[in-house]
Coordinates of C-alpha atoms in Angstrom, one line a residue:
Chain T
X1 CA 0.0 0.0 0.0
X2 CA 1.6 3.3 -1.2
X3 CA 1.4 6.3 1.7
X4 CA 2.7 10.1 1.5
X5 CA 4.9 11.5 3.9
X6 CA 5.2 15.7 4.2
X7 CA 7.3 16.8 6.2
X8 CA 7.0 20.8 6.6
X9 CA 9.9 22.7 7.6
X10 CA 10.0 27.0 7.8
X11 CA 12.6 26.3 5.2
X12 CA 11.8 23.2 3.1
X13 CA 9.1 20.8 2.6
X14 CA 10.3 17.3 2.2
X15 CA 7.8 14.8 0.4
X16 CA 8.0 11.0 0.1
X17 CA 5.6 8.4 -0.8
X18 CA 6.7 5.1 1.2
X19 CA 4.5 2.4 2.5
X20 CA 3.3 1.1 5.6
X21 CA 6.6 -0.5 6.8
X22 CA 8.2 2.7 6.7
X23 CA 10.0 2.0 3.4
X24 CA 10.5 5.2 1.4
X25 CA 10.6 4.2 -2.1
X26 CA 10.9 7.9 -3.3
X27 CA 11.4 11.6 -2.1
X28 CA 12.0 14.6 -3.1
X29 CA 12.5 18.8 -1.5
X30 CA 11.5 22.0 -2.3
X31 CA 11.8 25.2 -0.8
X32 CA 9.0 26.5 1.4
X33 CA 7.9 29.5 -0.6
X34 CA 4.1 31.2 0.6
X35 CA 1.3 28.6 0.6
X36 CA -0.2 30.1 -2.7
X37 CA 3.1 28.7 -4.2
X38 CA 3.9 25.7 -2.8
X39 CA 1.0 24.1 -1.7
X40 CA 0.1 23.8 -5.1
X41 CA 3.2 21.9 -5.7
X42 CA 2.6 20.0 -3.1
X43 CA -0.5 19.0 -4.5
X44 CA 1.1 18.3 -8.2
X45 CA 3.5 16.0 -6.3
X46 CA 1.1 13.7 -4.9
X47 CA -1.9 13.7 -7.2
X48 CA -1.1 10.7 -9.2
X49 CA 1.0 8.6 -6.8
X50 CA -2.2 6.8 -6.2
X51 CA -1.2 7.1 -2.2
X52 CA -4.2 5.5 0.5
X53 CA -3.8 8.9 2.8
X54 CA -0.8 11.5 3.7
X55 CA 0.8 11.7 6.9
X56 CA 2.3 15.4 7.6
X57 CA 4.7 16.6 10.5
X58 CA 4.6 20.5 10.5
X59 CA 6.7 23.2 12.1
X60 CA 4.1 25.1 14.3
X61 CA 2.6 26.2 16.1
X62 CA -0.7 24.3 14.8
X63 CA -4.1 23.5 15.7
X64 CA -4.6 20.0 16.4
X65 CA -7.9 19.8 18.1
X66 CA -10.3 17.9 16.4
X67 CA -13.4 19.9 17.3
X68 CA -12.0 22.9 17.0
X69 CA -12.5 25.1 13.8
X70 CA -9.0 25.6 12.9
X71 CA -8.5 22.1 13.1
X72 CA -5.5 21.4 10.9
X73 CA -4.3 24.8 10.4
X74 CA -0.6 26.1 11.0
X75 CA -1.9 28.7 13.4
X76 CA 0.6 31.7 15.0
X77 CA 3.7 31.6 13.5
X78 CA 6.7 33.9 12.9
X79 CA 6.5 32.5 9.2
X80 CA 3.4 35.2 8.4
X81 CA 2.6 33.7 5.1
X82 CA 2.0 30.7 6.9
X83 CA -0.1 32.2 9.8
X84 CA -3.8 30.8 9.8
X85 CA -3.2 28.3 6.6
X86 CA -5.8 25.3 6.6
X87 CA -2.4 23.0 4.7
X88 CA -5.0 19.7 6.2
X89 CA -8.1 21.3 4.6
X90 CA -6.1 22.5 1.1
X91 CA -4.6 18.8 0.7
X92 CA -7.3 16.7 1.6
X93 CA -10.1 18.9 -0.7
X94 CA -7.2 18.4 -3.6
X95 CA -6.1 15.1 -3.3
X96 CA -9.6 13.3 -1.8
X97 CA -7.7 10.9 0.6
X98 CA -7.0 11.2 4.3
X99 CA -5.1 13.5 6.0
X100 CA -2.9 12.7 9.5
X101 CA -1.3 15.6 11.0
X102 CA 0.8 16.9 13.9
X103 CA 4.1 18.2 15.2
X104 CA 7.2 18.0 13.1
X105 CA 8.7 17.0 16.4
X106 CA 5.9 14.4 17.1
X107 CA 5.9 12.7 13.8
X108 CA 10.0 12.4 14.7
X109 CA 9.2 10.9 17.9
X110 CA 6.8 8.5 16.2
X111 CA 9.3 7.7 13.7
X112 CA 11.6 6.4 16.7
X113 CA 8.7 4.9 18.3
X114 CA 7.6 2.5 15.5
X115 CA 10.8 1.9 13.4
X116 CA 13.5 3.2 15.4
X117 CA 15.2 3.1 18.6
X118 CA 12.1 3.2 21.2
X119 CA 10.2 0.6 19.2
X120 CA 8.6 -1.4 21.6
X121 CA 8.7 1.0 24.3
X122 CA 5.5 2.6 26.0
X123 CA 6.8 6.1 26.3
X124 CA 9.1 8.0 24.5
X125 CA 10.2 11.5 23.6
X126 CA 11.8 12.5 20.4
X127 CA 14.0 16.1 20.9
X128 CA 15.4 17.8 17.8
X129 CA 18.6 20.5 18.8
X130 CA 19.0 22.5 15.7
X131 CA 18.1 25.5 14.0
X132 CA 15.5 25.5 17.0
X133 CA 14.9 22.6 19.9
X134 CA 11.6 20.8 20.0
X135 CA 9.8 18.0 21.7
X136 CA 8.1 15.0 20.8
X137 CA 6.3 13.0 23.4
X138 CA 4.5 9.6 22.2
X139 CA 2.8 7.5 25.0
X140 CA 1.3 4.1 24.5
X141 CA 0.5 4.1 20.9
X142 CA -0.6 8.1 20.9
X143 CA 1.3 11.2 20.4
X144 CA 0.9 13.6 23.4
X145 CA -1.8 16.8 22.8
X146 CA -3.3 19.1 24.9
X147 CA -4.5 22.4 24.9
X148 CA -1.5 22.9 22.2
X149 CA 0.9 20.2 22.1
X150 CA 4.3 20.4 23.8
X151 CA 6.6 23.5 23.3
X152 CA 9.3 22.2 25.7
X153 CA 11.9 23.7 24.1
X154 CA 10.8 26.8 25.9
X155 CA 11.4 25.1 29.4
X156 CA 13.4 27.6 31.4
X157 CA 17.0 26.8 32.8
X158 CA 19.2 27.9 35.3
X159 CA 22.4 29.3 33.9
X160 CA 25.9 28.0 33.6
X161 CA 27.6 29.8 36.1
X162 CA 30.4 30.8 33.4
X163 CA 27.7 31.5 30.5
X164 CA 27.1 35.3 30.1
X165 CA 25.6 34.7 26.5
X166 CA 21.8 36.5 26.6
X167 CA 20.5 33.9 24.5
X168 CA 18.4 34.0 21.3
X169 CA 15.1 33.5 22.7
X170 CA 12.9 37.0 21.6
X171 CA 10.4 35.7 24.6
X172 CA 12.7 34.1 27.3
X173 CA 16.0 35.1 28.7
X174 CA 17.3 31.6 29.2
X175 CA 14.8 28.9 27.8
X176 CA 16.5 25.8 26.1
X177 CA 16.5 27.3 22.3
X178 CA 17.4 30.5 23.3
X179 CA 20.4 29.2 25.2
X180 CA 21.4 26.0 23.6
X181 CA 20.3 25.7 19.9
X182 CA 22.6 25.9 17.1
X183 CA 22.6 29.7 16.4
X184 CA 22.2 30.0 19.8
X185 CA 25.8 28.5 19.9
X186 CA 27.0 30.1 16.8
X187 CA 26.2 34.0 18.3
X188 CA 28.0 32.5 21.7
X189 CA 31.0 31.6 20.3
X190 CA 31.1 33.5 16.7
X191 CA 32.0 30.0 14.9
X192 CA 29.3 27.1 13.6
X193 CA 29.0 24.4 16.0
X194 CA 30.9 21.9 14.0
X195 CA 33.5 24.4 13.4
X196 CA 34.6 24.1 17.4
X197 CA 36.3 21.0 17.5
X198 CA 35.0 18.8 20.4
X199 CA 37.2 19.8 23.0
X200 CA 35.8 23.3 23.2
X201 CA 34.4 24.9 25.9
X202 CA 31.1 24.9 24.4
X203 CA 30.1 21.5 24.7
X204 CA 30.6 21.8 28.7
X205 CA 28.1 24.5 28.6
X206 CA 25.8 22.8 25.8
X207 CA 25.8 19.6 27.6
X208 CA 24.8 21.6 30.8
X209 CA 21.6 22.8 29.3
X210 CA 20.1 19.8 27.7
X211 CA 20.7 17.9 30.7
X212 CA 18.9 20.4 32.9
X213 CA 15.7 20.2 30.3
X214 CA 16.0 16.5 30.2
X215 CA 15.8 16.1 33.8
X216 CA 12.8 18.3 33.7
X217 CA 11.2 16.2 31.0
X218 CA 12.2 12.8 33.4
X219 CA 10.3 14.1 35.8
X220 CA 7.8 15.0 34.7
X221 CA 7.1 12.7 31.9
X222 CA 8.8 9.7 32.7
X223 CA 9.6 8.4 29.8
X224 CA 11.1 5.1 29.3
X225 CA 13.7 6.3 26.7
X226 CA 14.8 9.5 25.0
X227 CA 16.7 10.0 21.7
X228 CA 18.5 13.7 20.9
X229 CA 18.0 14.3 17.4
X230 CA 19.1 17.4 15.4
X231 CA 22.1 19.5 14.0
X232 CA 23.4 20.1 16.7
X233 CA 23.4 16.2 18.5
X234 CA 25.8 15.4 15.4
X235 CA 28.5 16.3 18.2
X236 CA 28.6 12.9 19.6
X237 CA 30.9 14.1 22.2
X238 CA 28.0 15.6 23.8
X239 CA 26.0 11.7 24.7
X240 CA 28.7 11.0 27.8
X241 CA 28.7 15.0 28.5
X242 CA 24.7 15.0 28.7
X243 CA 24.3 11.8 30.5
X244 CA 26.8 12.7 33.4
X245 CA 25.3 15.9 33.9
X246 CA 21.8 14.3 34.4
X247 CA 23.1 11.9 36.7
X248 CA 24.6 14.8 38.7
X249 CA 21.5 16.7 38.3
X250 CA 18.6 14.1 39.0
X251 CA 21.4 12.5 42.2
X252 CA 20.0 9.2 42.9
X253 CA 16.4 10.6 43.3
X254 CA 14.9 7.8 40.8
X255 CA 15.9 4.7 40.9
X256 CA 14.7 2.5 38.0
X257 CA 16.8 0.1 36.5
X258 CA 16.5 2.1 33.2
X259 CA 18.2 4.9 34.9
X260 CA 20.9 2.6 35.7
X261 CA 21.9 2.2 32.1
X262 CA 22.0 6.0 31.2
X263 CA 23.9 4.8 28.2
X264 CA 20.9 2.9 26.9
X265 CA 18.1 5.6 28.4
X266 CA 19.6 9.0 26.5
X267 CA 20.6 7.9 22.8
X268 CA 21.0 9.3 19.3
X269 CA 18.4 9.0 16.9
X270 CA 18.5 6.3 14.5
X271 CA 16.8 5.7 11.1
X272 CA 19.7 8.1 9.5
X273 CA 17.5 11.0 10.1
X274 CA 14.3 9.7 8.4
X275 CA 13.1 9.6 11.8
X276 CA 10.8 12.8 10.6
X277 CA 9.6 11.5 7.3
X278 CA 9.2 7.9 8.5
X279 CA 6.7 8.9 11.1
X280 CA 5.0 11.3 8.5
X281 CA 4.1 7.7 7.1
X282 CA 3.0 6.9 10.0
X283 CA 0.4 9.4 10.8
X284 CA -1.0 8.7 7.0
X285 CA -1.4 5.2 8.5
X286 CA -2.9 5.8 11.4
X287 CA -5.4 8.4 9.7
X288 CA -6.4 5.5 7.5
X289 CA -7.5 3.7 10.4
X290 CA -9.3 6.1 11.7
X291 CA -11.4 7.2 9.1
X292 CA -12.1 3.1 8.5
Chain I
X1 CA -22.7 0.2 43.9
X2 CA -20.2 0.3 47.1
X3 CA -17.0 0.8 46.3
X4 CA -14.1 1.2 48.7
X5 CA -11.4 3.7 49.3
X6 CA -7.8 3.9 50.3
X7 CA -5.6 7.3 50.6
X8 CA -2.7 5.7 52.0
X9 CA -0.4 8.3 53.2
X10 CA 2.7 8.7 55.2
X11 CA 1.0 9.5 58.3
X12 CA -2.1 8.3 58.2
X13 CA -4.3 6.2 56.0
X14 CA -7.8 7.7 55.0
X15 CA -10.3 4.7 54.5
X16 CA -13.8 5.4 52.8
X17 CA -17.0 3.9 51.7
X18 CA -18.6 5.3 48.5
X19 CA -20.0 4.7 45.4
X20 CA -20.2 4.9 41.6
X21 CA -21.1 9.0 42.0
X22 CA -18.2 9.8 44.2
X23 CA -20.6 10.0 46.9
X24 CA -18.6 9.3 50.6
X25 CA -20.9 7.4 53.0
X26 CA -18.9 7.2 56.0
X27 CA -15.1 7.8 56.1
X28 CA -12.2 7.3 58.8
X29 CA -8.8 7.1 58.9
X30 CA -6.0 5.4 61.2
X31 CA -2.4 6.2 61.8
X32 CA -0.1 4.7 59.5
X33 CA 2.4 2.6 61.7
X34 CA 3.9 -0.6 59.9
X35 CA 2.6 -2.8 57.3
X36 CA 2.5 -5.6 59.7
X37 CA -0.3 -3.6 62.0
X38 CA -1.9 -1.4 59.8
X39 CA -2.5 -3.4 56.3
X40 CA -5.0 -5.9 59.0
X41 CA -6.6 -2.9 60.2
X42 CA -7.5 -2.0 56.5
X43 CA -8.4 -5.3 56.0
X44 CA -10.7 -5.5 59.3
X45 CA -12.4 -2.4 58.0
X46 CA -13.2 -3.3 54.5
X47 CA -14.3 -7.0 54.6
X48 CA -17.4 -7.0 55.8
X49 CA -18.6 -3.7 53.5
X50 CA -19.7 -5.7 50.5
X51 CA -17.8 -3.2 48.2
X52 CA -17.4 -4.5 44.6
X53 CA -13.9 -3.1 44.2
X54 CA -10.9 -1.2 46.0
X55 CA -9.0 1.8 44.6
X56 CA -5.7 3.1 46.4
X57 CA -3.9 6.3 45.8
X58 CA -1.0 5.5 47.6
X59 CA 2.3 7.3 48.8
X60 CA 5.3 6.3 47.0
X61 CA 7.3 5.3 44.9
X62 CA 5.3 3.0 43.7
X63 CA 5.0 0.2 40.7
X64 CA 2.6 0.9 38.5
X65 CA 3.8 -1.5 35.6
X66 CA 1.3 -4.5 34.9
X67 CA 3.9 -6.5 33.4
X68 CA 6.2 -6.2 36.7
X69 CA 6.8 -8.5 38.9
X70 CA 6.7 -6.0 41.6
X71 CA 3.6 -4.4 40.2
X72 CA 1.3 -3.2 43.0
X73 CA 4.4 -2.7 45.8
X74 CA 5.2 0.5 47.2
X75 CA 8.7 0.5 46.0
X76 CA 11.5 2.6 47.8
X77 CA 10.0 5.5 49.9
X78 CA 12.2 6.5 52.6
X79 CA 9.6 5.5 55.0
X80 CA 11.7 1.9 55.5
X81 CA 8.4 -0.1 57.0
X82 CA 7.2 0.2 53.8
X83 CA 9.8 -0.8 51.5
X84 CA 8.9 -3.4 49.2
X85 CA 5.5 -3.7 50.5
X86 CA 3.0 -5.2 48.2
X87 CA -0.1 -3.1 49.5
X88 CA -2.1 -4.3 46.2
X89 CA -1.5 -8.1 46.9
X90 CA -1.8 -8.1 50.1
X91 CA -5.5 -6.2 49.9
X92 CA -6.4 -8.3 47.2
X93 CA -5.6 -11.4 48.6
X94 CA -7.8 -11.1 51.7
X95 CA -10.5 -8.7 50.4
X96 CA -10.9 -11.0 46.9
X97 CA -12.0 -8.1 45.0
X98 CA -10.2 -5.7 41.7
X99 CA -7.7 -3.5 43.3
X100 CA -7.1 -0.4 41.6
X101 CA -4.0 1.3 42.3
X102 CA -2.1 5.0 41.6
X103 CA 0.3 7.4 43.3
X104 CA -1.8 10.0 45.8
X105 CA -1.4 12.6 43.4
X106 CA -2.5 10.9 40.2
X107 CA -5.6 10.0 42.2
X108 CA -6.3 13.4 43.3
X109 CA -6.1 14.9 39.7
X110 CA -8.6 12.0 38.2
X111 CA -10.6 12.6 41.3
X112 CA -10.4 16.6 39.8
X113 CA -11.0 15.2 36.3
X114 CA -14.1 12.5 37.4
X115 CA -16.1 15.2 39.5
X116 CA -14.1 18.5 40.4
X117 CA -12.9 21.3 38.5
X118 CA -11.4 19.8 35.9
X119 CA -14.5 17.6 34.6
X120 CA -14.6 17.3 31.0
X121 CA -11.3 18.4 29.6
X122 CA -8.9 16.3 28.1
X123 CA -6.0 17.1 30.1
X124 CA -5.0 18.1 33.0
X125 CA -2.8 18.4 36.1
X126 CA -3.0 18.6 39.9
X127 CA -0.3 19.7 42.2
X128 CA -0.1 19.3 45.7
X129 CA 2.1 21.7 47.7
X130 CA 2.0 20.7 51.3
X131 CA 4.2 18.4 53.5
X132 CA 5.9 17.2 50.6
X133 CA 5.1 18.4 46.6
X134 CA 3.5 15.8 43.8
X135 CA 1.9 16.1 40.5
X136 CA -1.0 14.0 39.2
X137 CA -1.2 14.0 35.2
X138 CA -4.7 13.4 33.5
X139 CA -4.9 12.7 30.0
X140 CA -7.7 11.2 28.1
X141 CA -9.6 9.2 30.7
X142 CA -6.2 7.6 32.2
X143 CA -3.3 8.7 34.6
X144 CA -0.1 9.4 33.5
X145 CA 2.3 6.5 33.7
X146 CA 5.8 5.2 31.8
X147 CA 9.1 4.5 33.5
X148 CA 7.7 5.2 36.5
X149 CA 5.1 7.6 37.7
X150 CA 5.4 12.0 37.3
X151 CA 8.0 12.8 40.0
X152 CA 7.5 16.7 39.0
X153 CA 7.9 17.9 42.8
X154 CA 11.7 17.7 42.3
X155 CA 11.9 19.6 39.2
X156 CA 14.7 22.0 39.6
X157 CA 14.2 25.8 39.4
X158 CA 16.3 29.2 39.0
X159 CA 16.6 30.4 42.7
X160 CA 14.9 33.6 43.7
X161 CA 17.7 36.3 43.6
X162 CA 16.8 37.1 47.3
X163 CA 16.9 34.1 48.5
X164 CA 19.5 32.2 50.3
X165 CA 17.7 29.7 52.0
X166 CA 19.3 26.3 51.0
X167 CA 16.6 24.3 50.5
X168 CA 15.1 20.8 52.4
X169 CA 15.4 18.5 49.9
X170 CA 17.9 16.1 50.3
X171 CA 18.7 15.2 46.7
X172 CA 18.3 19.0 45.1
X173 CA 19.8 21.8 46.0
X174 CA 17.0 23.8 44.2
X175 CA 13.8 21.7 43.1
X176 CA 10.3 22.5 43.6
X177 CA 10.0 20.9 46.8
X178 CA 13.1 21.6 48.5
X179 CA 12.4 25.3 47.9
X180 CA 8.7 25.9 48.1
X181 CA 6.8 22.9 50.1
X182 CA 5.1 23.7 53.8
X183 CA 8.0 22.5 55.8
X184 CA 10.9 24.8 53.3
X185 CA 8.8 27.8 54.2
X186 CA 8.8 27.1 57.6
X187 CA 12.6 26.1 58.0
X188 CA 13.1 29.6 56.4
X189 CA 11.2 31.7 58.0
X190 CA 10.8 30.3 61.4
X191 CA 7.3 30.0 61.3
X192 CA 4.9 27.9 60.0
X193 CA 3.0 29.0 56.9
X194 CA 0.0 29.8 58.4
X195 CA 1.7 32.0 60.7
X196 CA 3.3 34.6 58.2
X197 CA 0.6 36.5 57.4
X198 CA -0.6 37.2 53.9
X199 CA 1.7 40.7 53.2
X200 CA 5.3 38.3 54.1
X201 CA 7.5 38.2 51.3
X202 CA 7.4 34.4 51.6
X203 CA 4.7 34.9 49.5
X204 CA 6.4 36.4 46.8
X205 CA 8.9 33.9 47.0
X206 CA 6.7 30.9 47.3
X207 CA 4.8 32.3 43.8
X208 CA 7.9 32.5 42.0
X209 CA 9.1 29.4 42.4
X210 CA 5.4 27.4 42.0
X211 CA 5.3 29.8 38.7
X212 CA 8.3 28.2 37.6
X213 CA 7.7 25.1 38.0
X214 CA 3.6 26.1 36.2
X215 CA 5.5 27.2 33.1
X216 CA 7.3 24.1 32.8
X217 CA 4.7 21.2 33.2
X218 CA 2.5 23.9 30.7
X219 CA 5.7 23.7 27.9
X220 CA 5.7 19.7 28.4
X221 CA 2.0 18.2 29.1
X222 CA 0.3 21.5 27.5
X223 CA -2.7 20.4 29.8
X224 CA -6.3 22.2 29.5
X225 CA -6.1 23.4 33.7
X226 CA -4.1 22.9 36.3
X227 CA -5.3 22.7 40.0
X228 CA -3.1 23.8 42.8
X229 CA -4.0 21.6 46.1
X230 CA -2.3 21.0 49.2
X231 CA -1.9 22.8 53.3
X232 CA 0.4 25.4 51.6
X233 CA -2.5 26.5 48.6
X234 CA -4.9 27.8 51.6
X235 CA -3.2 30.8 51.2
X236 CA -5.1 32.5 48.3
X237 CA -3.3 35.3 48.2
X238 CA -0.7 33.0 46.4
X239 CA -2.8 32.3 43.1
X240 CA -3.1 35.7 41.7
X241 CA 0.8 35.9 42.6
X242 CA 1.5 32.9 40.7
X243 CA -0.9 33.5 37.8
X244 CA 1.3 36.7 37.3
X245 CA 4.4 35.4 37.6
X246 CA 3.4 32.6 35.0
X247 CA 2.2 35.8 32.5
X248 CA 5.8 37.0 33.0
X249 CA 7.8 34.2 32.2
X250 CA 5.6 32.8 29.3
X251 CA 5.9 36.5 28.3
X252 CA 3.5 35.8 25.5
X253 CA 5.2 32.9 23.7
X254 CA 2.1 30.3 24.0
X255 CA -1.0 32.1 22.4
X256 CA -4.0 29.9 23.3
X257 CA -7.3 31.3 24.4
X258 CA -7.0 29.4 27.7
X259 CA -3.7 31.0 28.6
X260 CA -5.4 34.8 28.1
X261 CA -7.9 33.7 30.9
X262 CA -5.3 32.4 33.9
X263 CA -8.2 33.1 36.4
X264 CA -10.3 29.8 34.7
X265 CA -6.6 28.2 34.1
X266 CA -5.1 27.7 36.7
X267 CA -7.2 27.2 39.9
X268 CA -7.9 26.0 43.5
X269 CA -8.5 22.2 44.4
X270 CA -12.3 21.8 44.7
X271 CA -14.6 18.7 46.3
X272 CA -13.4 20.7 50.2
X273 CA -10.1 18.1 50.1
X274 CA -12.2 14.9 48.9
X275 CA -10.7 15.0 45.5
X276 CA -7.9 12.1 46.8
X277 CA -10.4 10.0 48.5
X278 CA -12.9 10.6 45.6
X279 CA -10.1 9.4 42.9
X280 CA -10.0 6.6 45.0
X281 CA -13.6 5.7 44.3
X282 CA -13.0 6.1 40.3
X283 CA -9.9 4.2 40.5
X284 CA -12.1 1.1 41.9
X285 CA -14.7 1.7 39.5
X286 CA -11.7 1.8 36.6
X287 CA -10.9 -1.2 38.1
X288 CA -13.7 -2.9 38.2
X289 CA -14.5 -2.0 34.2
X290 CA -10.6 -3.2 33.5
X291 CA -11.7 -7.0 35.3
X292 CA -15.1 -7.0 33.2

């Protein structure tokens, strides 16, 4: 059975039609222009792929309330050509097939969860460190939503005592993104990330932060796994950084034999970063059967 | 339908008689001594009440996974009588009827959810601040659950810049409960809560750190209310302080129409303290549906 996959970034929109093994037999990019121009492309893509439903992942924030009226619609953000644009509506009225839908950062986690490396697992969180940091949190099957759905990488940290940066947040003087993201790094230090070298100081400071959020996210989650996706988690000298810091941090109050293993609990992503796309294929699946 | 009801807490064990409405026909409660004397006392007082099922909301940590072989035990709470107790077994055993079974604080926010002020939304959580500080998580009909249970009491904060006090908690210098539960206020100020008067600057302290801790469970479970419950949460004065403090450090970021009414968002426990005892009820009657 053939399934489409979008994944919609601020700055590309990646498209793949794969089926429901989370095979992608073909994909292709293009830029993300205004919705007048590339939705139709989007559309021309898919029309005659003869796919069963499309999944999409979407940078946000979006509407993913069923019974609300903007139900499917990228809602209020910084992208203003995007702001208020029904993409679920537009796609399904064009192409006539089901439409799944949710977080960039969810469909990533659901990637992991059905294909990757918390297959298996009851609950998960996916987190992407790059251009900006974002959560994914799936939990027995479903993908967590709410009022909104999670924008924990917002969370607020305490600051490295030797950090002085102001961070790159517009709303929050020292939130994960604004303090640890990769242009968040790249304004710190006046270099790319992966133009430090992995002995810089950086890292200390980097793997500071994302252990503080994780911590958080233990808490208050409690998920059986995490994986650190993103740009920015290419820096593999950050896995042993991150995972001593939140054993420092969370000092012995859980004891769970998962914790034990911190090696095992906070890893990469897998899937060679189809994580994204690969769950897009999942949400077309899982909007197949629920319109059955 | 009679249903029976167990609050089992650190000091004392709340024990009630109720049914499928979350009415409470009589109610008592003993001292909580060791399992050897008090699980027989619970036993003497439920045997002979012809009640169809038993729901705990229990003190922990506790094992909630089915598939455990330690599922149903109080796990490793620093009250040592009680390590490695199996409270569910043992109540099972001699009463022959379902046990349902959940931390104190996921019981209170389904007893919140079930008949309080969070009836008929999707999600949401309830926080206790008192003796000690726990979160319940409701999402779609069922308590939040994974590794282990929501520890969010112990998430860790940014300190308020006038305060020096170091904190109770013995694994964080600078968590949730450490800095802001009924016995740091009183270690701090040299009086008990209740005794500071509603102009202290406790107050302001207290609301900044409960704010904190607000603005991160909102970024991660994006839940449709939160209650604040608990000893410490009789002081009103606190909850316009803390709705405030939340406005300042989302500083606009999340635009929902919940978030621009904080008054209806975040909000007092209600059921006059019965919202434990009452999740109680709906965790036997959970229970009793999960057996059919």
């Amino acid at each position: 059975m053939l399934l489409g996959a979008l994944e919609a970034g601020g700055t590309k929109m990646v498209l793949a039609i794969g089926n429901e093994n989370g095979e992608i037999l073909e994909q292709t990019s293009i830029p993300t222009e205004t919705p007048e121009i590339t939705l139709p492309k989007i559309i021309d893509y898919f029309k005659d792929k003869e796919i069963k439903s499309l999944g999409i992942g979407s940078f946000g924030p979006i509407d993913l309330d069923r019974a609300s009226k903007t139900y499917g619609y990228i809602t209020s953000t910084p992208k203003l050509a995007w702001v208020n644009c029904d993409i679920v509506g537009t796609l399904q009225k064009h192409l006539g097939i089901p439409v799944g839908f949710d977080t960039d950062v969810n469909g990533s986690a659901l990637g992991e969860a059905t294909w990757g490396s918390t297959k298996g697992l009851g609950s998960s969180i996916y987190i992407t460190i790059g251009t900006g940091v974002g959560v994914g949190v799936y939990q027995n099957g479903k993908l967590l939503h709410g009022m909104l759905h999670p924008e924990a990488g917002h969370v607020l940290l305490s600051r490295h005592p030797e950090d002085t940066f102001e961070g790159i947040c517009p709303y929050h003087s020292h939130c994960l993104e604004g303090l640890a993201s990769g242009p968040s790094i790249e304004k710190r230090w006046g270099k790319k990330a992966y133009e430090l070298g992995s002995e810089h100081k950086a890292w200390e400071i980097e793997a500071y932060y994302i252990a503080q959020a994780l911590v958080g996210y233990i808490l208050t989650l409690s998920p059986h796994r995490i994986v650190l996706g993103g740009g920015v988690m290419h820096q593999e000298q950050l896995f042993p950084m991150i995972r001593e810091q939140v054993k420092v941090l969370l000092n012995g109050y859980l004891k769970t034999p998962l914790l034990e293993d911190l090696d095992s609990y906070i890893v990469p992503a897998s899937l060679n970063d189809n994580q994204g796309i690969m769950g897009c294929l999942k949400l077309a699946l899982m909007e197949l059967e629920e319109n059955k």
